[in-house]
Short mmCIF file of C-alpha atoms and ligand atoms in Angstrom, two decimals:
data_model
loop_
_atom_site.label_atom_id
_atom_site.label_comp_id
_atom_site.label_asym_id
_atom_site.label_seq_id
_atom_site.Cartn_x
_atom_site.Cartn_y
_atom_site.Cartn_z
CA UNK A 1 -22.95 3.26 -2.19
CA UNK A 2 -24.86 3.83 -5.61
CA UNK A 3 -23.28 2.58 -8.15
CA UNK A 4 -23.81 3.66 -12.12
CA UNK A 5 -22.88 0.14 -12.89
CA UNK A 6 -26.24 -2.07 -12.94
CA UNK A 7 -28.26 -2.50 -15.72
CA UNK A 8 -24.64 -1.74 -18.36
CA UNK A 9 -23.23 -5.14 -19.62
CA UNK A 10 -19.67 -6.51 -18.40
CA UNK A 11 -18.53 -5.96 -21.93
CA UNK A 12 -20.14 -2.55 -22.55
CA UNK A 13 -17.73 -1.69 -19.24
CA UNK A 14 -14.86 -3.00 -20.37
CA UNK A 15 -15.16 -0.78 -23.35
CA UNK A 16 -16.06 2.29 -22.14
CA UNK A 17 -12.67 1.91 -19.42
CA UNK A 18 -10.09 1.49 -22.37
CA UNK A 19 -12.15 4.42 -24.80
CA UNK A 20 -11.75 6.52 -21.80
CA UNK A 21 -7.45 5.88 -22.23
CA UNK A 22 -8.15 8.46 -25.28
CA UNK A 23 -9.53 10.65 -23.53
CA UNK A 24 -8.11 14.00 -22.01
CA UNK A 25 -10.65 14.85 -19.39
CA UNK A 26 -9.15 15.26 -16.18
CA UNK A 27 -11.51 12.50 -14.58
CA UNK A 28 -10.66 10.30 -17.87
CA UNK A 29 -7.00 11.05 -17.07
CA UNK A 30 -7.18 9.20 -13.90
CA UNK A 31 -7.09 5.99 -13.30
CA UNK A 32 -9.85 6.09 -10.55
CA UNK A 33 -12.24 7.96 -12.26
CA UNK A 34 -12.07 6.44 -15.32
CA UNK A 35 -13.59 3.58 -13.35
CA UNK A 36 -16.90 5.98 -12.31
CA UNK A 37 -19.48 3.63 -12.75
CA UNK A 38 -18.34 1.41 -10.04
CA UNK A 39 -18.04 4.58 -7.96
CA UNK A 40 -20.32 6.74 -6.03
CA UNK A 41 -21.54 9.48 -8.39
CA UNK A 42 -20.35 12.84 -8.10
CA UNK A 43 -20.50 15.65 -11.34
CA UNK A 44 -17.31 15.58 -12.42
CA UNK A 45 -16.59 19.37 -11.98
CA UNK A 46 -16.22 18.49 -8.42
CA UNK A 47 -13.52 15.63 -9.14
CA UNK A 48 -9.65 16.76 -7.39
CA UNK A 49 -7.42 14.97 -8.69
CA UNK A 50 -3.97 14.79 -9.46
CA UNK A 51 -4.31 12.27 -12.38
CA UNK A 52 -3.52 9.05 -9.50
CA UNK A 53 -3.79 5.53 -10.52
CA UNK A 54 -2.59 4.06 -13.71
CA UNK A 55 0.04 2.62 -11.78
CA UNK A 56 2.19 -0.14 -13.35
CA UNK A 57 2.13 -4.54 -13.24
CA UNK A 58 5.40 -5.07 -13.15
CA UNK A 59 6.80 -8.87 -14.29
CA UNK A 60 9.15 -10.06 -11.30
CA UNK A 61 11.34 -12.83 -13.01
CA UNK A 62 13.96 -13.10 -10.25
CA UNK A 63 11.48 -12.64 -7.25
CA UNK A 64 9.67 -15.33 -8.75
CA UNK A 65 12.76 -17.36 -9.06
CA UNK A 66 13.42 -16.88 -5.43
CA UNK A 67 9.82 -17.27 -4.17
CA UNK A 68 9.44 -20.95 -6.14
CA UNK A 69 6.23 -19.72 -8.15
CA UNK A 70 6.24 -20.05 -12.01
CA UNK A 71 5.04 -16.50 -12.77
CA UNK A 72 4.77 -13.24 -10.23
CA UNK A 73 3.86 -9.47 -11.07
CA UNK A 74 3.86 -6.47 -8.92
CA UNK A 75 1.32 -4.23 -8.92
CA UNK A 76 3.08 -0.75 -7.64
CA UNK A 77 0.72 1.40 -5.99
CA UNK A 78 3.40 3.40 -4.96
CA UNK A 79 4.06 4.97 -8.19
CA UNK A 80 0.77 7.18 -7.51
CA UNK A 81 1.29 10.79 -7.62
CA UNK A 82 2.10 11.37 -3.89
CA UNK A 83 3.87 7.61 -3.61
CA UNK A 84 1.49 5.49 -2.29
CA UNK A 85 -1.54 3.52 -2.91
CA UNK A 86 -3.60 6.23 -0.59
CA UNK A 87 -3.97 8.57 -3.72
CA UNK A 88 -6.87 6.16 -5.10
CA UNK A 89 -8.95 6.48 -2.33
CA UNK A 90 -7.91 10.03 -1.11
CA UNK A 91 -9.24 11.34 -4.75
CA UNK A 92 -12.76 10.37 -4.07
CA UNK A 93 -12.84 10.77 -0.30
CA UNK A 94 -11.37 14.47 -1.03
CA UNK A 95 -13.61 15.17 -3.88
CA UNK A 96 -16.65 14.38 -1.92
CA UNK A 97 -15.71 16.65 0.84
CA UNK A 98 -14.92 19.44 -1.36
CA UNK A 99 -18.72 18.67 -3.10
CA UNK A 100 -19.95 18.80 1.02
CA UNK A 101 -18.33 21.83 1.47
CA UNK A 102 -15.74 21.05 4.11
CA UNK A 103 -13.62 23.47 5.00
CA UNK A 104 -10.89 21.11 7.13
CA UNK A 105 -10.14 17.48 6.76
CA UNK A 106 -7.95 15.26 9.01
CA UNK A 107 -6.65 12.14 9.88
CA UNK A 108 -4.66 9.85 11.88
CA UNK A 109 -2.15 8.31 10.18
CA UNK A 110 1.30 6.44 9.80
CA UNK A 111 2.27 9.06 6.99
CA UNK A 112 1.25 8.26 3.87
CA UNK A 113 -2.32 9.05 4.59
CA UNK A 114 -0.70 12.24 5.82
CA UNK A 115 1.10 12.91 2.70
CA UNK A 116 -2.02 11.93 0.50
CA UNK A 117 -4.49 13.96 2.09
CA UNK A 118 -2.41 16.71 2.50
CA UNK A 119 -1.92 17.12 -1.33
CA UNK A 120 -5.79 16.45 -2.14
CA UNK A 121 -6.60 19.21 0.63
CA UNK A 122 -4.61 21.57 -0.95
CA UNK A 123 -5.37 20.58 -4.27
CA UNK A 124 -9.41 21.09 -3.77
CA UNK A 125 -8.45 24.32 -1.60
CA UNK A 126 -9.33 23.04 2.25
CA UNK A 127 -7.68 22.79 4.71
CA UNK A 128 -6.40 19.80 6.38
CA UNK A 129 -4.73 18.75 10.21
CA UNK A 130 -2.58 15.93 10.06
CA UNK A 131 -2.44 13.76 13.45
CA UNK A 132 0.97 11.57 13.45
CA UNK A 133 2.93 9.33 16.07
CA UNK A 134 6.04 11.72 16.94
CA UNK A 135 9.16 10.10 15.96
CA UNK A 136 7.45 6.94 13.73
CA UNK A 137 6.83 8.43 10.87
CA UNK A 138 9.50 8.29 8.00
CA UNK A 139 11.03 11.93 7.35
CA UNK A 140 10.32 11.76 3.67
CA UNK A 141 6.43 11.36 4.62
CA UNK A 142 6.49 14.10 7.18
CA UNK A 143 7.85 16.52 4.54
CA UNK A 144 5.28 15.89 2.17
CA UNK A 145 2.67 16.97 4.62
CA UNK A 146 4.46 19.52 5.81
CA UNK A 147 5.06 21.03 1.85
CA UNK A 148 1.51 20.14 1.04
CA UNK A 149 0.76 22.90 3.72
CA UNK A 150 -1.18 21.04 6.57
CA UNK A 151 -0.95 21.10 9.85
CA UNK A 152 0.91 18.99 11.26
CA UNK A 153 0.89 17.67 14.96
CA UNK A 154 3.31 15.08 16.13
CA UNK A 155 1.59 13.55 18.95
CA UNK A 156 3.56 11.39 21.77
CA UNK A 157 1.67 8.71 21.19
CA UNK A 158 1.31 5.39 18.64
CA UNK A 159 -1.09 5.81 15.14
CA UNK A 160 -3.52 3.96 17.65
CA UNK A 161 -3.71 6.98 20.03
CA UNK A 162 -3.71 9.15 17.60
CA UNK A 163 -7.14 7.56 15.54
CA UNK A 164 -8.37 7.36 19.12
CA UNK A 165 -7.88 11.36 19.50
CA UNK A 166 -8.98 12.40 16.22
CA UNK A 167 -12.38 10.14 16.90
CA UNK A 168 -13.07 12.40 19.72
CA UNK A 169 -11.86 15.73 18.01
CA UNK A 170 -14.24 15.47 15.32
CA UNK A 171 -17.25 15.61 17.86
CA UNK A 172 -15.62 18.94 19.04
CA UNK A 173 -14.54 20.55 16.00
CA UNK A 174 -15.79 21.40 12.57
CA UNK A 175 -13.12 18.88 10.91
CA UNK A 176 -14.24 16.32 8.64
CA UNK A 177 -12.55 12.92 9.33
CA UNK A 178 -10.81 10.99 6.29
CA UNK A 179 -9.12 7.85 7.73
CA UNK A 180 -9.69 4.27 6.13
CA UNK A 181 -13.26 3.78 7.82
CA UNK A 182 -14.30 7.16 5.64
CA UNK A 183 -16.45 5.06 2.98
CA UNK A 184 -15.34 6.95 -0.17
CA UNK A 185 -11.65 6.30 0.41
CA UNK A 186 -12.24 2.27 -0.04
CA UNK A 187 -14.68 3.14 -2.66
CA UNK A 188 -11.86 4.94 -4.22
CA UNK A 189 -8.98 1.80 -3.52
CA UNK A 190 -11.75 -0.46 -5.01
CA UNK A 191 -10.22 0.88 -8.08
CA UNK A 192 -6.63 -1.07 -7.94
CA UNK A 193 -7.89 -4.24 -8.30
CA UNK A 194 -10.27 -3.32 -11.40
CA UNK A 195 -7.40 -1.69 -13.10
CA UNK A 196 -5.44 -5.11 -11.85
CA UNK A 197 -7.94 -6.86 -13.93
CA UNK A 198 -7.87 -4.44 -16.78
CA UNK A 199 -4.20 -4.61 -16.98
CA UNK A 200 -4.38 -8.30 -16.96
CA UNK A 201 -6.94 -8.70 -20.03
CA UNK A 202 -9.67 -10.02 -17.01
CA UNK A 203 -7.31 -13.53 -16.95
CA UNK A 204 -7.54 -13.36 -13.31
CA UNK A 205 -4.30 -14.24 -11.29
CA UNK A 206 -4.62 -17.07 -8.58
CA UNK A 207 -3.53 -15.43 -5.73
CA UNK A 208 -3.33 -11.45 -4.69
CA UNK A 209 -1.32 -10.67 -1.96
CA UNK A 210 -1.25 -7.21 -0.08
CA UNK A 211 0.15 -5.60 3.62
CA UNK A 212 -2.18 -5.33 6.25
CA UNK A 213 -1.87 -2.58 8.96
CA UNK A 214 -5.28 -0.98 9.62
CA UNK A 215 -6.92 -3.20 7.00
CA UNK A 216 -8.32 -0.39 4.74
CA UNK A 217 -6.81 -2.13 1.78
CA UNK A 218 -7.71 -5.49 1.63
CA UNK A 219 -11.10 -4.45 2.65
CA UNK A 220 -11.46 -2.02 -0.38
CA UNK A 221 -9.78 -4.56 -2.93
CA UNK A 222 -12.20 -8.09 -1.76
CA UNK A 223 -15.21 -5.28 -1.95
CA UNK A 224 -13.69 -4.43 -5.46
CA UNK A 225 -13.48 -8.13 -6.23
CA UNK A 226 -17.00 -9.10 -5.12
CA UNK A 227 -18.51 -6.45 -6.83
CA UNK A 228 -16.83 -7.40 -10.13
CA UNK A 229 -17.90 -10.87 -9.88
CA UNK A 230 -21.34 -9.89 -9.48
CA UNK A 231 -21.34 -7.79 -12.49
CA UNK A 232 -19.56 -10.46 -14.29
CA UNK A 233 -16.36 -8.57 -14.93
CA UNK A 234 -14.78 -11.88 -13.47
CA UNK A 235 -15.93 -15.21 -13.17
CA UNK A 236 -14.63 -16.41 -10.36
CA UNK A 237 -12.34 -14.96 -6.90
CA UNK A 238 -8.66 -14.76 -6.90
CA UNK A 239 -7.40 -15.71 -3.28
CA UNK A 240 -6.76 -12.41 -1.23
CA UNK A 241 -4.20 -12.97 1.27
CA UNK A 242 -3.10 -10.45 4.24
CA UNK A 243 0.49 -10.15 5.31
CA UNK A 244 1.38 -8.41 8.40
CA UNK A 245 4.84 -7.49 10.54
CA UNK A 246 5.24 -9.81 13.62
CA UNK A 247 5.69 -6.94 15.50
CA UNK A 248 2.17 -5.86 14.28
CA UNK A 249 0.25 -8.87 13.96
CA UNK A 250 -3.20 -7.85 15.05
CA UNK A 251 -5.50 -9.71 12.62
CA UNK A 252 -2.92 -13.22 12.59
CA UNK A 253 -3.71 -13.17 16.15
CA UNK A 254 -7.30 -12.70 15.74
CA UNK A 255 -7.74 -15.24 13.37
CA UNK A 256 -5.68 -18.14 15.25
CA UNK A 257 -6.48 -17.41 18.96
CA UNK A 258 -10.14 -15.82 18.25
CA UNK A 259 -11.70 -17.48 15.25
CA UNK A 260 -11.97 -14.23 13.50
CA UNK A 261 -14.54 -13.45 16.45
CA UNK A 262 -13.07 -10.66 18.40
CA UNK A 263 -10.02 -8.04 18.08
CA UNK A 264 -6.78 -9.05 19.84
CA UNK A 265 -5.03 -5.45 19.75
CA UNK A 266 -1.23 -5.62 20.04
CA UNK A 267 1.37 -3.20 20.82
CA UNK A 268 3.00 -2.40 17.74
CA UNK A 269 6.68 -2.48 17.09
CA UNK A 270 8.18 -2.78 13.73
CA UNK A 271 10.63 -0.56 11.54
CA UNK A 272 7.87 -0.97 8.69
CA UNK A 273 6.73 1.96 10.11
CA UNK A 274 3.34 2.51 7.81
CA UNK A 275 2.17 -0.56 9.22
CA UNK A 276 3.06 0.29 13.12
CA UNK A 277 -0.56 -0.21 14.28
CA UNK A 278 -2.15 -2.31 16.92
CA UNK A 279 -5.44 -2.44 16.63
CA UNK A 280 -6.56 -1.92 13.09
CA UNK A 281 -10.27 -0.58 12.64
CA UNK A 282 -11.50 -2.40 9.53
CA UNK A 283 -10.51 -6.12 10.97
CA UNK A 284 -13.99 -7.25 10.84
CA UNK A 285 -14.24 -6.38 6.90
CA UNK A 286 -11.14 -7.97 6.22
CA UNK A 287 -11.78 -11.07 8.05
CA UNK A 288 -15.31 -11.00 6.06
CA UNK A 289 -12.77 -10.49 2.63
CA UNK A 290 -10.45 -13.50 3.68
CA UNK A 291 -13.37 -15.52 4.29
CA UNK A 292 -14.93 -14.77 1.04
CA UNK A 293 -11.97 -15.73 -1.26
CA UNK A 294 -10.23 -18.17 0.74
CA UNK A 295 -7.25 -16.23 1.22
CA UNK A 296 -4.42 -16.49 3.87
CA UNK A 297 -3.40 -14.74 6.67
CA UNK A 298 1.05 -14.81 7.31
CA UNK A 299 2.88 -12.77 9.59
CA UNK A 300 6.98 -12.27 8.96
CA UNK A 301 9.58 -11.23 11.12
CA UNK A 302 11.46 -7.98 10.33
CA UNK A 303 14.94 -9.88 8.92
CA UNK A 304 12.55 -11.97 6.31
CA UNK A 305 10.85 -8.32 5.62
CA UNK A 306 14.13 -6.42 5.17
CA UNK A 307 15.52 -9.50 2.72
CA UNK A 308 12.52 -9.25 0.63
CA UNK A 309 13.19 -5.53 0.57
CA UNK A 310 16.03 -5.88 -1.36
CA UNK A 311 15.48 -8.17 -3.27
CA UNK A 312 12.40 -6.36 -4.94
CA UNK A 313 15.09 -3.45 -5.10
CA UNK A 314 17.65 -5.53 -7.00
CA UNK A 315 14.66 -6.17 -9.46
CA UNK A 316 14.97 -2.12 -10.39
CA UNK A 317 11.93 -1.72 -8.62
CA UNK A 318 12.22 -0.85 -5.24
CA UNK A 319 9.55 -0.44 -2.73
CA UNK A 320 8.73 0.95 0.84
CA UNK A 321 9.22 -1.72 4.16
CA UNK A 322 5.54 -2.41 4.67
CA UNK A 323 5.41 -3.37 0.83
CA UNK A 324 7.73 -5.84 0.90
CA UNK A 325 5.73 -8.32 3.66
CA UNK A 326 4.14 -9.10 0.59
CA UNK A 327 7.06 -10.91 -0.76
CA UNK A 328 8.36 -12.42 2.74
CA UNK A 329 4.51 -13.89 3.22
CA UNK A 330 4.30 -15.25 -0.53
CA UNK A 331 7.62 -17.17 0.34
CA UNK A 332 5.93 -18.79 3.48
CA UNK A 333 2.78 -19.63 1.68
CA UNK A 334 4.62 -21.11 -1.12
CA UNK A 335 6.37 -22.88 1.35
CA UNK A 336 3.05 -23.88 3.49
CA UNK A 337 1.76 -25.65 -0.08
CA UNK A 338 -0.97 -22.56 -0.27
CA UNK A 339 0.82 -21.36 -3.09
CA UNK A 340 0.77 -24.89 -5.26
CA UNK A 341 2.96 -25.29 -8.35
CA UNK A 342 1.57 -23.59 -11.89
CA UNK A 343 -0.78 -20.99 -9.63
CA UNK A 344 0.23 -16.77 -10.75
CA UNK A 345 0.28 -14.48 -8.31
CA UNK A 346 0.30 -10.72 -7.98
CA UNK A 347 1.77 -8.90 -5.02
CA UNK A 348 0.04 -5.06 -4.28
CA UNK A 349 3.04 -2.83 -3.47
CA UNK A 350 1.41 -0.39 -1.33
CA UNK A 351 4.70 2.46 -1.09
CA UNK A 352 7.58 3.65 -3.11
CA UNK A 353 11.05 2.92 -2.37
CA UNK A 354 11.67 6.88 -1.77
CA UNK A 355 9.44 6.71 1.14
CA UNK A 356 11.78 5.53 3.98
CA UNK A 357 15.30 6.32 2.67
CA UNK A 358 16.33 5.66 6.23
CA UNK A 359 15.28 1.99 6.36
CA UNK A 360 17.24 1.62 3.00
CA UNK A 361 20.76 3.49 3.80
CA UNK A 362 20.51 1.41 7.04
CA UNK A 363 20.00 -2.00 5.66
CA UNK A 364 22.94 -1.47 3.24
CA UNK A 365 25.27 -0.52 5.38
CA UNK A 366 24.82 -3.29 7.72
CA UNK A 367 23.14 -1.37 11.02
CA UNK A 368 19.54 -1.43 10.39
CA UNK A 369 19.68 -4.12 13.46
CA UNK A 370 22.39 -2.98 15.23
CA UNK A 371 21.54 -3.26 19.07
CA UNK A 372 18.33 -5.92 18.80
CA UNK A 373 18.18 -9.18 18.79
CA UNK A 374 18.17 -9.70 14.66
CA UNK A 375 21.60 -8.10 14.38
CA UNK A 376 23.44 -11.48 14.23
CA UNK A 377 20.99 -12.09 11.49
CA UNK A 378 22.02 -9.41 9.52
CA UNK A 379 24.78 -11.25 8.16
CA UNK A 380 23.44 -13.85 6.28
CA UNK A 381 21.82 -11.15 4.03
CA UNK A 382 25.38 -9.44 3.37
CA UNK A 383 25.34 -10.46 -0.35
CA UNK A 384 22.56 -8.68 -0.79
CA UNK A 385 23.60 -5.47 0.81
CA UNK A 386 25.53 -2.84 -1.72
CA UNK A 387 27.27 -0.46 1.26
CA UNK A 388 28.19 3.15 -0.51
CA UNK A 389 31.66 3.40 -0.68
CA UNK A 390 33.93 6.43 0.38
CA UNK A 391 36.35 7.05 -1.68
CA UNK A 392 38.91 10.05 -2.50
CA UNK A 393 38.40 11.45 -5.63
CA UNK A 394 40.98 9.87 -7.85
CA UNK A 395 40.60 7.63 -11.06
CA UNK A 396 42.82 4.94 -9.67
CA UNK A 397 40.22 4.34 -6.72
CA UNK A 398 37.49 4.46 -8.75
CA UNK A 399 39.03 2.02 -11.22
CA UNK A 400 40.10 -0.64 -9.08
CA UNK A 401 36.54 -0.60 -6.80
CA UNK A 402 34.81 -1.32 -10.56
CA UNK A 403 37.68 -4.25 -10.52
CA UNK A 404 36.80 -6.00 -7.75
CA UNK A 405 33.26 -5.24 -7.99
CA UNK A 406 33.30 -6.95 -11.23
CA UNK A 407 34.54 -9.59 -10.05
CA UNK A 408 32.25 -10.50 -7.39
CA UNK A 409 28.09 -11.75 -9.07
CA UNK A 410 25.50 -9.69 -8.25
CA UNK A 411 22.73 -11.13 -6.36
CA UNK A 412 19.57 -12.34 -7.10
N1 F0G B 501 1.53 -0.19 3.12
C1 F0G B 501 1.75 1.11 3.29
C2 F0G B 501 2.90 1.71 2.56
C3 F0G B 501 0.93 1.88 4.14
O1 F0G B 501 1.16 3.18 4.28
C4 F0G B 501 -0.13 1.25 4.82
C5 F0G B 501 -1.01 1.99 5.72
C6 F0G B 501 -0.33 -0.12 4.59
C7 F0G B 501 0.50 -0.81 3.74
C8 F0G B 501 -1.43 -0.87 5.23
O2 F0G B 501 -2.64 -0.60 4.59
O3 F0G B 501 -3.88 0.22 6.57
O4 F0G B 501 -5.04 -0.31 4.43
O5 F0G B 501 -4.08 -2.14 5.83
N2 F0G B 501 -0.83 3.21 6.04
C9 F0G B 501 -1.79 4.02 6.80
C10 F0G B 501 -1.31 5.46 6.86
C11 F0G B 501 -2.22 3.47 8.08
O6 F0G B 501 -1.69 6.19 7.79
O7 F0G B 501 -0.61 5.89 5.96
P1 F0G B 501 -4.01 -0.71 5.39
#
């Protein structure tokens, strides 16, 4: 990809980004754009966007508390215009295709690719076909791509069949193609980690830790950090580590039983739903990323995922399943001595809390595990689950539930 970048000092950058906060240009207005030089160039009457990126560092005091580490932020991707951290890259992958003149764009996806696309399609005026798995996607995903006015085919299949499909459909049909291997779209996530750094004054945390499913991500943000070392943005490499669902633990297994050498595809099975995927097509690039910056790779198990859940919810932040690996693997690195004492750490929270309502109402009410083996499980996180209560509609009720809920701590 060209970049605009060589030949401007690290400093002259770092200016121009934060001059560019004054600005209201629509491509100074987002917080992918505003990063251009580190992006492939494109006139920016062609730029769709929907103003995506800026998202917030939060601090998480009690998360950090629980986790053992002295200082952790979270870096919420999914408080990007269509609720995930897809927006960054779907901006530039869109953008390009509406420069190429595409009429349709697809993808496979889990749903929030769905829902991202979807938007950007409309907002650039294409066209765009949505593949997902039937029955696997959250409801609050599907309707986005539904109201974004794609098409939308629920296939009986897994997110694996249907990248496999859409591989072959775009040799038949005049559809342009923007899954994760689509180079603008990491060009476009490059842009989290530099607005990371940005937000961080360039003190660069120790650690970064992020969700792997089909390993777009971490590729994009350990390209991102390479690329800002060698422009000397940053002096050295934060550790970039990958945390995946047991259930969906493609690249662990490829690291301890192949040496990082070949693919060991699984069959996916996890209620983290986004990250329901087998055999993840950037693998190789993320296995080059952990390489490069030392980083580790941690699976969890769906109870350890669910805790973490909510207890990045009882922070008043909230995020989506496949988000909250991040804080389940941090706990076992910590825990592993990866993590040592003193080192900061930032966790990428890839989807908003609104995005699987059903995983949420579930867990609180106790039967997110009913029927599987983890159900017995579920009890040792009652005190952190906050049932909705059913009351009739008197103030006596009301009064004496805010008794006894006063008197019992909340958690965390
Ligand atoms: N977190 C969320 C909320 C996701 O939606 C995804 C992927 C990931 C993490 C994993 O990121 O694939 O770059 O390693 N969702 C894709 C989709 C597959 O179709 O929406 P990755």
């Amino acid at each position: 990809m060209s970049s605009r970048a060589s030949g401007v000092s690290a400093n002259d950058l770092k200016s121009t980004w934060k001059q560019r906060r004054l600005s209201s240009a629509p491509a100074d207005l987002s917080g992918v754009w505003r990063f251009r030089e580190l992006l492939p160039a494109l006139n920016d009457g062609h730029v769709v966007t929907l103003r995506e990126g800026n998202t917030p560092l939060y601090e998480m005091p009690q998360c950090a508390r629980i986790a053992g580490v002295p200082h952790l932020s979270a870096k919420h991707q999914g408080m990007n215009p269509t609720g995930s951290f897809k927006d960054a890259g779907m901006t530039v992958a869109a953008s390009f295709a509406h420069h190429a003149g595409y009429r349709w764009i697809a993808c496979a996806s889990t749903g929030n690719t769905s829902a991202s696309m979807a938007a950007y399609a409309a907002r650039g005026g294409m066209r765009s076909l949505v593949l997902v798995p039937e029955g696997k996607i959250s409801w609050s995903k599907l309707s986005q791509a539904l109201d974004y006015g794609a098409v939308t085919c629920q296939l009986r299949t897994d997110f694996d069949g249907c990248l496999r499909l859409l591989q072959e459909l775009v040799l038949r049909a005049p559809v342009h193609q923007l899954n994760s291997i689509n180079p603008f779209r990491i060009e476009g996530q490059k842009t989290l980690a530099i607005e990371l750094m940005e937000q961080m004054d360039w003190q660069l945390p120790d650690h970064i830790i992020v969700p792997g499913g089909n390993l777009g991500n971490s590729s994009a943000i350990g390209k991102a950090l390479l690329e800002m070392r060698d422009l000397g943005l940053i002096s050295r490499l934060p550790k970039l580590s990958v945390i995946q669902a047991e259930g969906a633990n493609a690249l662990v297994r490829t690291l301890r039983e192949a040496g990082g050498k070949r693919l060991i595809g699984v069959n996916a099975e996890t209620r983290a739903t986004a990250i329901r995927i087998g055999n993840p097509a950037s693998w190789k690039k993320a296995v080059r990323v952990l390489e490069a910056t030392g980083g580790a790779c941690e699976q969890v198990s769906e109870v350890e995922m669910a805790q973490a859940k909510a207890e990045i919810g009882a922070e008043g932040i909230g995020c989506e399943p496949a988000s909250a690996v991040t804080l389940a693997g941090l706990k076992k690195l910590v825990k592993q001595g990866f993590v040592k004492a003193g080192e900061s750490v930032v966790l990428i929270l890839t989807g908003n809390l609104l995005k699987d309502p059903d995983f949420t109402i579930e867990f609180h009410r106790g039967d997110l595990f009913a029927g599987t083996p983890h159900e017995s499980t579920m009890t040792a996180l009652s005190t952190l689950r906050r049932p909705p209560i059913v009351l009739d509609a008197t103030l006596d009720e009301v009064l004496r539930t805010l008794e006894q809920a006063d008197k019992t701590a909340p958690s965390g």
